[in-house]
């Protein structure tokens, strides 16, 4: 699967779990770590963790296992590093505080 298809796949799997306010940010000219960030919101700690877990499971089935996962046990902000795509799943108050979209766009 090419890069665009992989981004669409990650967004689709987050959307399957009712992730809200999904934003795709191209950081290819600003970061050496990844080319694309996907940021979305969940309603609660459990919802944030469930969104991230669904993306992780689905990516593993397509042989795109995450390089690392951070924050899943806490559920405020879960970062799923998929290499060329980094997924940030956040609760609203955490997303409002860090404002990743504003920082990276």
Short mmCIF file of C-alpha atoms in Angstrom, two decimals, residues 41-94:
data_model
loop_
_atom_site.label_atom_id
_atom_site.label_comp_id
_atom_site.label_asym_id
_atom_site.label_seq_id
_atom_site.Cartn_x
_atom_site.Cartn_y
_atom_site.Cartn_z
CA UNK A 41 -10.17 12.97 19.54
CA UNK A 42 -11.94 10.48 21.75
CA UNK A 43 -14.64 11.08 24.36
CA UNK A 44 -13.01 9.36 27.34
CA UNK A 45 -9.88 7.51 28.42
CA UNK A 46 -11.44 4.21 27.37
CA UNK A 47 -12.52 5.64 24.00
CA UNK A 48 -9.03 7.08 23.30
CA UNK A 49 -7.40 3.74 24.16
CA UNK A 50 -9.94 1.81 22.07
CA UNK A 51 -9.36 3.97 18.99
CA UNK A 52 -5.62 3.48 19.28
CA UNK A 53 -5.98 -0.26 19.90
CA UNK A 54 -8.18 -0.71 16.82
CA UNK A 55 -5.62 1.07 14.63
CA UNK A 56 -2.80 -1.03 16.12
CA UNK A 57 -4.63 -4.33 15.56
CA UNK A 58 -5.68 -3.46 12.01
CA UNK A 59 -2.18 -2.25 11.08
CA UNK A 60 -0.61 -5.44 12.43
CA UNK A 61 -2.93 -7.45 10.19
CA UNK A 62 -1.56 -5.59 7.16
CA UNK A 63 2.04 -6.12 8.36
CA UNK A 64 2.45 -2.47 9.37
CA UNK A 65 3.05 -3.11 13.06
CA UNK A 66 3.68 0.04 15.11
CA UNK A 67 7.26 0.94 15.96
CA UNK A 68 6.06 2.11 19.38
CA UNK A 69 2.94 3.02 21.33
CA UNK A 70 2.94 5.55 24.17
CA UNK A 71 0.24 6.51 26.67
CA UNK A 72 -2.23 3.69 26.06
CA UNK A 73 -2.35 2.77 29.74
CA UNK A 74 -3.25 6.36 30.74
CA UNK A 75 -5.68 7.20 27.93
CA UNK A 76 -5.30 10.98 27.90
CA UNK A 77 -3.09 11.00 24.80
CA UNK A 78 -2.04 7.89 22.91
CA UNK A 79 0.72 8.16 20.33
CA UNK A 80 1.01 5.32 17.79
CA UNK A 81 4.24 5.51 15.78
CA UNK A 82 3.70 3.74 12.47
CA UNK A 83 6.88 5.10 10.90
CA UNK A 84 5.71 7.21 7.98
CA UNK A 85 2.49 8.04 9.88
CA UNK A 86 2.21 9.01 13.53
CA UNK A 87 -1.27 8.83 15.06
CA UNK A 88 -2.19 11.03 18.02
CA UNK A 89 -5.45 10.12 19.77
CA UNK A 90 -6.34 12.63 22.48
CA UNK A 91 -9.10 13.64 24.84
CA UNK A 92 -10.49 17.09 24.06
CA UNK A 93 -8.89 18.92 26.98
CA UNK A 94 -5.47 17.44 26.18
#
